[in-house]
Amino acid sequence: MGISTITSTRILRGQLAGGLGEEYTLNMDKFPYTGLTKTYCVDAQVADSSCTATAFLSGVKTNRFLGGLSAKAVSEQCNTTMGNEVTSVLRWAKDAGKSVGLVTTTRVQHATPSASYAHCVSRWWYADVNMSPEARAQGCKDLAYQLVHNIPDMEVILGGGRVHMTPAGTPDAQYPNVTKYQGTRLDGINLIDKWRALKNGKNATYVYNQAELKRIDPDRTDYLLGLFAPFDMSFDLLRDPSVEPSLPDMVETAIRILNKNPKGFFLLVEGGRIDHAHHSSLAKLALHDTILLDQALERAAGLTNESDTLTVLTADHGHTLTLGGDTDRGAAIFGFAPAVSDTDKMPYTSLIYGNGPGFSLNNNSRTNPREQATNSSGYVQQSAVPLASETHSGEDVPVFARGPWAHLFLGTNDNTYTAHAMAHAACLGRHANRLEEENPEFWRAQARASLQVVLNRKLNTNVAKNIMLFLGDGMGITTMTAARILKGQLQNETGEETVMTMDTFPHVGLAKTYSVDFQIPDSSSTATAYLCGVKTNLNTVGVGAAARNGICRSQRGQEVTSILKWAKDAGKSVGIVTTTRVQHATPASSYAHSASRKWYSDADMPASAKKEGCTDIASQLLSNTDIDVIIGGGRKYMTPKGTVDPEYPSDLTSRGKRQDGRDLIKEWHQMKVGKVARYVWNRTDFEAVDPDTTDYLMALFEPGDLRYELERDPAMDPSLTETTEKAVRILSKNPKGFFLLVEGGRIDQGHHASRASMALHETVALDNAVAKGLELTNEEETLTLVTADHSHSLSFNGYPFRGNSILGKSPLWGSDSLPYTTLMYGNGPGYKVVNNKRPDIRNVNTKSTDYVQLSAVPLSTETHGGEDVAVMARGPMAHLFDGIQEQNYIAHAMAYAACVGEDLRHCASTTPTNKPSATTADPSNASLPNRTGGVLGSMAALLLSLLLAALLH
């Protein structure tokens, strides 16, 4: 259940409720605290469910396919089991006297639930029939056997998996005439009978269908075993409600039984079939099962008390699902992008997988999806690479929390941290190189150290003197994870364990990115949202949604100002730094008002717009707000037509464009009479600028956008880190503080070209700039944010080994016997077919900066993605950015923190500085989220999801 799944599910549920969808609020969206977790295994870059479940349940990272064991154990080798067992939070809760249970829509012996009770070198050893004779002879036990014997007093077990519990040939209770549903055990043990026998006279009931479950009286039931399917339970859309109960119904029964224990309970709830549907590329089934999980959350919330119930929602890993295309607002989530491919002239769906069974070719072209029922539950979404089963993906996954100690789950952590944070909240349990990572104590110590950092953290409620907003254009969570790995690999590390500067931010939230008129936004509509606090339409800048793209007269009266303007009006210094042209969508939204983001200069405007009095963006850079620092590209939009560029005098495309004859650079200088104002266009002049004696700086290093970091000429152009430093040093002289917008704008352009190497190196460059910004400022008085405007259709696929080059190839090949890269796109220019097959890349250097990643749909330029993006914050009032919010919330929260704009309540606040984060909320701000999390009450519950875990103390 990755971010794309969550966003798509939100849209689906909203559309099922009769709305457009994008604005809908899921139950999980209401959780006040949000974090991110890294999902890699000790031996794998892209994880499976058993190694991740061991991590978030036992607090120990392990190898793929192992459950409840440290990384010293070896897959399928029974003799490596002994001495490498690790116990889970479920076991710790039981040892503390709590009641415990598990609920899943898979078989109860599956990877996630089994990691809570078993210790097994193979996640596939459901019953002894699935084990090798050698393993049985060596004394290893199958998962079903361990379910009954390892924690015999587990109060509630609900899910599927009957065939693994009874002797071979035993007819199934629900389907007695179906041979494939007969018992499979070779040892002759009926584990259902054994389960009953171990309950020592307690009221223990076994049920196998909905009718029997309904007859259960929770008040009189001590133990409940419910196995509602021979194997996994049915997808919710295909479920027979007379036979199988729903996930919310199972959760309710479990909580009512467990809740009787005055010491509390731990409940693990898994929406496990989300994963199975994705593997089959059946997006409709996956999203409906995610809705079911969200409904289970709602049911659980109604049965527990947030004051003493810790609820945690997370995922074990993502999938290669992408939400792409320039899709209109309210478009059916299972429908088509509004425009056909500009390459093969065929339509494509918004939802696409990086790999999977949906890849098909017909006469050197992909299959036309118009000929299929894309809204059907059986429709298989298209993919870029043919595989019999779609793979997991390797990006970070979200963690949502509410209730006591929910603030522990903020920030970016390894998934091992989750178990230790849960244990600390409920007072449970004991509270590198590859060789170190095989030692369980390595992961325990690491998680405990991270936990202590959070416990020691104090909430900063100061008024923010300064604000630095770092914006990664197109920097979705998949991009962040891949860039982290790249940054580590550039330092000769495996990469997955690397900690980027943005990873250290203690507060993490998510922002919904849709625009008023489009499901998948552009950079101008999103920038207007997070800078001006107002959602608007695609391609418009600094105007409300009543303005129409390209229609000058529609923008009159619709102008909205940004936080840069609010900061300037409050007496602060302000600046913009970008790797694009300074007239581009993101920086322009901080100072301009335009019905078209493309009106860079008057030469780019239609005659009608100029006649109606609209002005170009470059001219507004001078006229609208007195900006102290302007750094980026865009010289040619500032000078008269034909003006020779100083760096490229023979290049006609680099010459001035303005038709009005104005030299805006010269005008800018003239406006700064009496001040020290410097204009520079190269490194030499830039380095000569003394921040201590400079009042204003305009630095335009290219005629258009700056060069990619990998192509930058360091003799001519400074890096983003260097331009950020210069800006901060100039702006910091103002005793009232400053606002600085720093954009890594070419991340987006790298993605549009499907050149992942370029995009990731740009992201690393942005992270380096963030580090420099933090180095130059004081966290006690500077609010620093890192976020993105939108994502891209990038997917992180396959099952690459740990340390595999992030720009390399997956060790597994497609079903067409051809290799594929770890990184691919849902759509873009990388779609190629040669002789009715994908191109053979065995001898292709995929790490080259020019390599264009494969895509599932051919487009001349890859599109944005529509999933939520991360918001990371540190400094004064950083806690305001926790949880899931609309993107326009960001501007208002920044303004509140710094006492700029209209809401000045925080200026008068007498809340003492450094109040402990466990108990602090800002009662004066009713419109901003109220964060709670004090000492544990009499009970604390925990719900994990893909997992939903509930733990009551």
mmCIF file of C-alpha atoms in Angstrom, residues 156-410:
data_model
loop_
_atom_site.group_PDB
_atom_site.id
_atom_site.type_symbol
_atom_site.label_atom_id
_atom_site.label_comp_id
_atom_site.label_asym_id
_atom_site.label_seq_id
_atom_site.Cartn_x
_atom_site.Cartn_y
_atom_site.Cartn_z
ATOM 1 C CA VAL A 156 -7.851 -14.249 18.439
ATOM 2 C CA ILE A 157 -6.769 -15.647 15.059
ATOM 3 C CA LEU A 158 -8.903 -14.674 12.041
ATOM 4 C CA GLY A 159 -8.200 -15.113 8.332
ATOM 5 C CA GLY A 160 -7.847 -17.929 5.815
ATOM 6 C CA GLY A 161 -5.638 -21.001 5.549
ATOM 7 C CA ARG A 162 -7.716 -24.076 6.478
ATOM 8 C CA VAL A 163 -5.837 -26.432 4.125
ATOM 9 C CA HIS A 164 -2.625 -26.018 6.120
ATOM 10 C CA MET A 165 -4.263 -27.024 9.403
ATOM 11 C CA THR A 166 -5.654 -30.494 8.724
ATOM 12 C CA PRO A 167 -4.263 -33.907 7.635
ATOM 13 C CA ALA A 168 -3.883 -34.657 3.936
ATOM 14 C CA GLY A 169 -7.184 -35.620 2.348
ATOM 15 C CA THR A 170 -9.385 -34.067 5.064
ATOM 16 C CA PRO A 171 -12.487 -32.643 3.332
ATOM 17 C CA ASP A 172 -12.904 -28.892 3.687
ATOM 18 C CA ALA A 173 -15.745 -27.833 5.991
ATOM 19 C CA GLN A 174 -17.189 -25.319 3.537
ATOM 20 C CA TYR A 175 -16.314 -27.073 0.259
ATOM 21 C CA PRO A 176 -16.262 -30.805 1.093
ATOM 22 C CA ASN A 177 -16.395 -31.943 -2.536
ATOM 23 C CA VAL A 178 -13.541 -29.802 -3.838
ATOM 24 C CA THR A 179 -10.322 -31.823 -3.902
ATOM 25 C CA LYS A 180 -7.940 -28.866 -4.050
ATOM 26 C CA TYR A 181 -9.400 -27.593 -0.780
ATOM 27 C CA GLN A 182 -8.622 -30.755 1.178
ATOM 28 C CA GLY A 183 -6.126 -30.739 4.047
ATOM 29 C CA THR A 184 -2.459 -31.018 3.146
ATOM 30 C CA ARG A 185 -0.604 -31.991 6.331
ATOM 31 C CA LEU A 186 1.725 -35.000 6.171
ATOM 32 C CA ASP A 187 2.159 -35.409 9.939
ATOM 33 C CA GLY A 188 -1.479 -36.404 10.437
ATOM 34 C CA ILE A 189 -2.057 -33.675 13.018
ATOM 35 C CA ASN A 190 -5.328 -31.788 12.987
ATOM 36 C CA LEU A 191 -4.093 -28.433 14.215
ATOM 37 C CA ILE A 192 -7.611 -27.099 14.700
ATOM 38 C CA ASP A 193 -8.284 -29.881 17.206
ATOM 39 C CA LYS A 194 -4.854 -29.312 18.732
ATOM 40 C CA TRP A 195 -5.641 -25.618 19.104
ATOM 41 C CA ARG A 196 -8.784 -26.487 21.062
ATOM 42 C CA ALA A 197 -6.951 -29.006 23.249
ATOM 43 C CA LEU A 198 -4.359 -26.452 24.298
ATOM 44 C CA LYS A 199 -6.957 -24.076 25.716
ATOM 45 C CA ASN A 200 -7.279 -25.971 29.023
ATOM 46 C CA GLY A 201 -11.028 -25.754 29.495
ATOM 47 C CA LYS A 202 -11.352 -22.119 28.409
ATOM 48 C CA ASN A 203 -14.198 -21.044 26.155
ATOM 49 C CA ALA A 204 -12.422 -21.623 22.815
ATOM 50 C CA THR A 205 -14.443 -21.533 19.611
ATOM 51 C CA TYR A 206 -13.491 -22.410 16.033
ATOM 52 C CA VAL A 207 -15.587 -20.954 13.182
ATOM 53 C CA TYR A 208 -15.246 -21.168 9.429
ATOM 54 C CA ASN A 209 -17.973 -18.951 7.944
ATOM 55 C CA GLN A 210 -19.834 -15.706 8.424
ATOM 56 C CA ALA A 211 -22.895 -17.247 10.051
ATOM 57 C CA GLU A 212 -20.812 -18.909 12.751
ATOM 58 C CA LEU A 213 -18.855 -15.717 13.385
ATOM 59 C CA LYS A 214 -22.070 -13.773 13.867
ATOM 60 C CA ARG A 215 -23.128 -16.203 16.579
ATOM 61 C CA ILE A 216 -19.996 -15.490 18.609
ATOM 62 C CA ASP A 217 -20.659 -13.746 21.913
ATOM 63 C CA PRO A 218 -17.467 -11.755 22.602
ATOM 64 C CA ASP A 219 -18.315 -11.431 26.287
ATOM 65 C CA ARG A 220 -18.332 -15.209 26.694
ATOM 66 C CA THR A 221 -15.496 -16.086 24.332
ATOM 67 C CA ASP A 222 -11.942 -16.460 25.628
ATOM 68 C CA TYR A 223 -10.332 -17.728 22.419
ATOM 69 C CA LEU A 224 -11.458 -17.540 18.810
ATOM 70 C CA LEU A 225 -9.984 -19.242 15.747
ATOM 71 C CA GLY A 226 -11.727 -18.254 12.529
ATOM 72 C CA LEU A 227 -10.507 -19.685 9.222
ATOM 73 C CA PHE A 228 -12.863 -18.486 6.501
ATOM 74 C CA ALA A 229 -11.164 -19.804 3.366
ATOM 75 C CA PRO A 230 -9.071 -22.814 2.380
ATOM 76 C CA PHE A 231 -6.246 -20.518 1.260
ATOM 77 C CA ASP A 232 -6.393 -16.698 1.213
ATOM 78 C CA MET A 233 -9.718 -14.960 1.708
ATOM 79 C CA SER A 234 -11.439 -13.488 -1.349
ATOM 80 C CA PHE A 235 -10.889 -10.013 -2.727
ATOM 81 C CA ASP A 236 -13.613 -7.803 -1.296
ATOM 82 C CA LEU A 237 -15.282 -7.214 -4.680
ATOM 83 C CA LEU A 238 -15.458 -10.994 -5.220
ATOM 84 C CA ARG A 239 -16.314 -11.971 -1.641
ATOM 85 C CA ASP A 240 -19.461 -13.984 -0.905
ATOM 86 C CA PRO A 241 -20.778 -12.176 2.195
ATOM 87 C CA SER A 242 -22.778 -15.232 3.232
ATOM 88 C CA VAL A 243 -19.538 -17.234 3.535
ATOM 89 C CA GLU A 244 -16.702 -14.823 4.341
ATOM 90 C CA PRO A 245 -16.968 -11.926 6.800
ATOM 91 C CA SER A 246 -15.596 -8.518 5.862
ATOM 92 C CA LEU A 247 -12.389 -7.159 7.345
ATOM 93 C CA PRO A 248 -14.279 -4.553 9.453
ATOM 94 C CA ASP A 249 -16.523 -7.299 10.858
ATOM 95 C CA MET A 250 -13.507 -9.433 11.797
ATOM 96 C CA VAL A 251 -11.793 -6.450 13.398
ATOM 97 C CA GLU A 252 -14.869 -5.626 15.459
ATOM 98 C CA THR A 253 -15.195 -9.178 16.767
ATOM 99 C CA ALA A 254 -11.495 -9.301 17.614
ATOM 100 C CA ILE A 255 -11.518 -6.005 19.505
ATOM 101 C CA ARG A 256 -14.628 -6.911 21.479
ATOM 102 C CA ILE A 257 -12.991 -10.149 22.651
ATOM 103 C CA LEU A 258 -9.578 -8.652 23.373
ATOM 104 C CA ASN A 259 -10.936 -5.524 25.013
ATOM 105 C CA LYS A 260 -12.050 -7.462 28.083
ATOM 106 C CA ASN A 261 -8.499 -7.695 29.376
ATOM 107 C CA PRO A 262 -7.933 -4.827 31.855
ATOM 108 C CA LYS A 263 -4.238 -4.814 30.923
ATOM 109 C CA GLY A 264 -5.065 -4.113 27.287
ATOM 110 C CA PHE A 265 -4.328 -5.856 24.024
ATOM 111 C CA PHE A 266 -2.245 -5.944 20.869
ATOM 112 C CA LEU A 267 -4.020 -6.613 17.581
ATOM 113 C CA LEU A 268 -2.334 -6.952 14.198
ATOM 114 C CA VAL A 269 -4.697 -6.420 11.267
ATOM 115 C CA GLU A 270 -3.518 -6.936 7.708
ATOM 116 C CA GLY A 271 -5.190 -5.889 4.476
ATOM 117 C CA GLY A 272 -3.108 -8.497 2.738
ATOM 118 C CA ARG A 273 -4.914 -8.893 -0.532
ATOM 119 C CA ILE A 274 -4.073 -5.361 -1.620
ATOM 120 C CA ASP A 275 -0.670 -6.830 -2.401
ATOM 121 C CA HIS A 276 -2.058 -9.834 -4.276
ATOM 122 C CA ALA A 277 -4.203 -7.659 -6.520
ATOM 123 C CA HIS A 278 -1.219 -5.488 -7.390
ATOM 124 C CA HIS A 279 0.846 -8.563 -8.255
ATOM 125 C CA SER A 280 -1.881 -9.423 -10.764
ATOM 126 C CA SER A 281 -2.019 -5.782 -11.964
ATOM 127 C CA LEU A 282 -5.692 -5.739 -10.995
ATOM 128 C CA ALA A 283 -5.801 -2.168 -9.740
ATOM 129 C CA LYS A 284 -9.550 -2.116 -9.153
ATOM 130 C CA LEU A 285 -9.355 -5.058 -6.757
ATOM 131 C CA ALA A 286 -6.362 -3.504 -4.982
ATOM 132 C CA LEU A 287 -8.060 -0.155 -4.452
ATOM 133 C CA HIS A 288 -11.305 -1.688 -3.230
ATOM 134 C CA ASP A 289 -9.370 -3.782 -0.720
ATOM 135 C CA THR A 290 -7.633 -0.596 0.429
ATOM 136 C CA ILE A 291 -11.057 0.970 0.962
ATOM 137 C CA LEU A 292 -11.944 -2.079 3.039
ATOM 138 C CA LEU A 293 -8.874 -1.501 5.178
ATOM 139 C CA ASP A 294 -9.828 2.141 5.626
ATOM 140 C CA GLN A 295 -13.290 1.039 6.738
ATOM 141 C CA ALA A 296 -11.698 -1.341 9.229
ATOM 142 C CA LEU A 297 -9.791 1.652 10.617
ATOM 143 C CA GLU A 298 -13.065 3.489 11.068
ATOM 144 C CA ARG A 299 -14.666 0.510 12.796
ATOM 145 C CA ALA A 300 -11.713 0.147 15.153
ATOM 146 C CA ALA A 301 -11.763 3.844 16.000
ATOM 147 C CA GLY A 302 -15.398 3.541 17.041
ATOM 148 C CA LEU A 303 -14.569 0.710 19.432
ATOM 149 C CA THR A 304 -11.522 2.253 21.112
ATOM 150 C CA ASN A 305 -10.643 5.461 22.912
ATOM 151 C CA GLU A 306 -7.981 7.658 21.348
ATOM 152 C CA SER A 307 -6.890 8.929 24.746
ATOM 153 C CA ASP A 308 -5.568 5.468 25.666
ATOM 154 C CA THR A 309 -5.319 3.785 22.271
ATOM 155 C CA LEU A 310 -2.269 4.141 20.073
ATOM 156 C CA THR A 311 -3.235 3.468 16.462
ATOM 157 C CA VAL A 312 -0.573 3.053 13.781
ATOM 158 C CA LEU A 313 -1.196 2.565 10.083
ATOM 159 C CA THR A 314 1.598 1.647 7.692
ATOM 160 C CA ALA A 315 2.642 -0.547 4.764
ATOM 161 C CA ASP A 316 5.332 -3.155 4.393
ATOM 162 C CA HIS A 317 6.375 -2.002 0.904
ATOM 163 C CA GLY A 318 5.033 -0.320 -2.205
ATOM 164 C CA HIS A 319 4.182 -1.552 -5.702
ATOM 165 C CA THR A 320 5.027 -0.258 -9.162
ATOM 166 C CA LEU A 321 1.608 1.368 -9.627
ATOM 167 C CA THR A 322 1.807 4.887 -11.068
ATOM 168 C CA LEU A 323 -0.909 7.532 -11.298
ATOM 169 C CA GLY A 324 0.066 9.500 -14.393
ATOM 170 C CA GLY A 325 -1.189 11.387 -17.410
ATOM 171 C CA ASP A 326 -2.526 14.931 -17.559
ATOM 172 C CA THR A 327 -5.833 13.792 -16.143
ATOM 173 C CA ASP A 328 -8.785 16.146 -15.588
ATOM 174 C CA ARG A 329 -10.187 16.789 -12.128
ATOM 175 C CA GLY A 330 -12.839 14.198 -11.268
ATOM 176 C CA ALA A 331 -11.848 11.833 -14.083
ATOM 177 C CA ALA A 332 -12.735 8.218 -13.270
ATOM 178 C CA ILE A 333 -9.767 6.696 -11.490
ATOM 179 C CA PHE A 334 -10.039 3.592 -13.684
ATOM 180 C CA GLY A 335 -10.539 5.662 -16.827
ATOM 181 C CA PHE A 336 -8.307 7.173 -19.485
ATOM 182 C CA ALA A 337 -6.048 10.181 -19.549
ATOM 183 C CA PRO A 338 -7.863 12.937 -21.514
ATOM 184 C CA ALA A 339 -5.412 12.938 -24.430
ATOM 185 C CA VAL A 340 -4.188 9.989 -26.464
ATOM 186 C CA SER A 341 -0.489 9.218 -26.727
ATOM 187 C CA ASP A 342 1.200 11.727 -29.003
ATOM 188 C CA THR A 343 3.363 8.883 -30.277
ATOM 189 C CA ASP A 344 1.153 5.896 -31.080
ATOM 190 C CA LYS A 345 -2.135 7.878 -31.048
ATOM 191 C CA MET A 346 -3.804 5.379 -28.702
ATOM 192 C CA PRO A 347 -5.390 6.123 -25.318
ATOM 193 C CA TYR A 348 -3.894 5.070 -22.019
ATOM 194 C CA THR A 349 -5.201 4.710 -18.495
ATOM 195 C CA SER A 350 -4.203 6.938 -15.590
ATOM 196 C CA LEU A 351 -3.170 3.852 -13.602
ATOM 197 C CA ILE A 352 -0.236 1.892 -15.018
ATOM 198 C CA TYR A 353 2.321 -0.537 -13.586
ATOM 199 C CA GLY A 354 6.070 -0.515 -14.080
ATOM 200 C CA ASN A 355 6.019 -4.234 -14.742
ATOM 201 C CA GLY A 356 3.558 -7.117 -14.664
ATOM 202 C CA PRO A 357 1.211 -9.248 -16.726
ATOM 203 C CA GLY A 358 -0.360 -6.247 -18.487
ATOM 204 C CA PHE A 359 2.396 -5.933 -21.078
ATOM 205 C CA SER A 360 1.170 -7.009 -24.498
ATOM 206 C CA LEU A 361 2.140 -6.219 -28.090
ATOM 207 C CA ASN A 362 0.288 -6.438 -31.351
ATOM 208 C CA ASN A 363 2.114 -5.687 -34.618
ATOM 209 C CA ASN A 364 4.890 -3.723 -32.938
ATOM 210 C CA SER A 365 2.455 -1.692 -30.868
ATOM 211 C CA ARG A 366 0.817 -1.992 -27.479
ATOM 212 C CA THR A 367 -2.750 -3.250 -27.233
ATOM 213 C CA ASN A 368 -5.413 -0.563 -27.518
ATOM 214 C CA PRO A 369 -7.066 -0.334 -24.072
ATOM 215 C CA ARG A 370 -10.214 1.129 -25.646
ATOM 216 C CA GLU A 371 -10.960 -2.393 -26.778
ATOM 217 C CA GLN A 372 -11.085 -3.582 -23.161
ATOM 218 C CA ALA A 373 -13.371 -2.908 -20.211
ATOM 219 C CA THR A 374 -10.955 -0.845 -18.114
ATOM 220 C CA ASN A 375 -13.537 -0.411 -15.351
ATOM 221 C CA SER A 376 -13.901 -4.163 -14.918
ATOM 222 C CA SER A 377 -12.515 -5.830 -11.802
ATOM 223 C CA GLY A 378 -10.734 -8.219 -14.156
ATOM 224 C CA TYR A 379 -8.981 -5.552 -16.221
ATOM 225 C CA VAL A 380 -5.198 -5.944 -16.131
ATOM 226 C CA GLN A 381 -3.463 -2.551 -16.230
ATOM 227 C CA GLN A 382 -0.757 -2.044 -18.838
ATOM 228 C CA SER A 383 2.912 -2.273 -17.830
ATOM 229 C CA ALA A 384 6.334 -1.397 -19.211
ATOM 230 C CA VAL A 385 7.912 -4.844 -18.721
ATOM 231 C CA PRO A 386 6.274 -8.270 -19.086
ATOM 232 C CA LEU A 387 6.307 -10.340 -15.895
ATOM 233 C CA ALA A 388 3.934 -13.097 -14.858
ATOM 234 C CA SER A 389 3.590 -11.328 -11.519
ATOM 235 C CA GLU A 390 4.142 -7.619 -10.919
ATOM 236 C CA THR A 391 6.872 -6.889 -8.361
ATOM 237 C CA HIS A 392 7.120 -4.867 -5.193
ATOM 238 C CA SER A 393 8.759 -1.445 -5.276
ATOM 239 C CA GLY A 394 11.475 -0.006 -3.084
ATOM 240 C CA GLU A 395 10.404 3.518 -2.153
ATOM 241 C CA ASP A 396 9.675 4.641 1.407
ATOM 242 C CA VAL A 397 6.172 3.987 2.733
ATOM 243 C CA PRO A 398 4.126 6.192 5.073
ATOM 244 C CA VAL A 399 3.428 5.596 8.753
ATOM 245 C CA PHE A 400 0.351 7.259 10.238
ATOM 246 C CA ALA A 401 -0.234 7.431 13.997
ATOM 247 C CA ARG A 402 -2.681 8.798 16.539
ATOM 248 C CA GLY A 403 -3.213 8.393 20.252
ATOM 249 C CA PRO A 404 -0.682 8.205 23.097
ATOM 250 C CA TRP A 405 2.922 8.661 21.989
ATOM 251 C CA ALA A 406 1.868 8.963 18.356
ATOM 252 C CA HIS A 407 4.470 11.713 17.921
ATOM 253 C CA LEU A 408 7.178 9.029 18.121
ATOM 254 C CA PHE A 409 6.371 8.059 14.537
ATOM 255 C CA LEU A 410 7.364 11.375 12.978
#
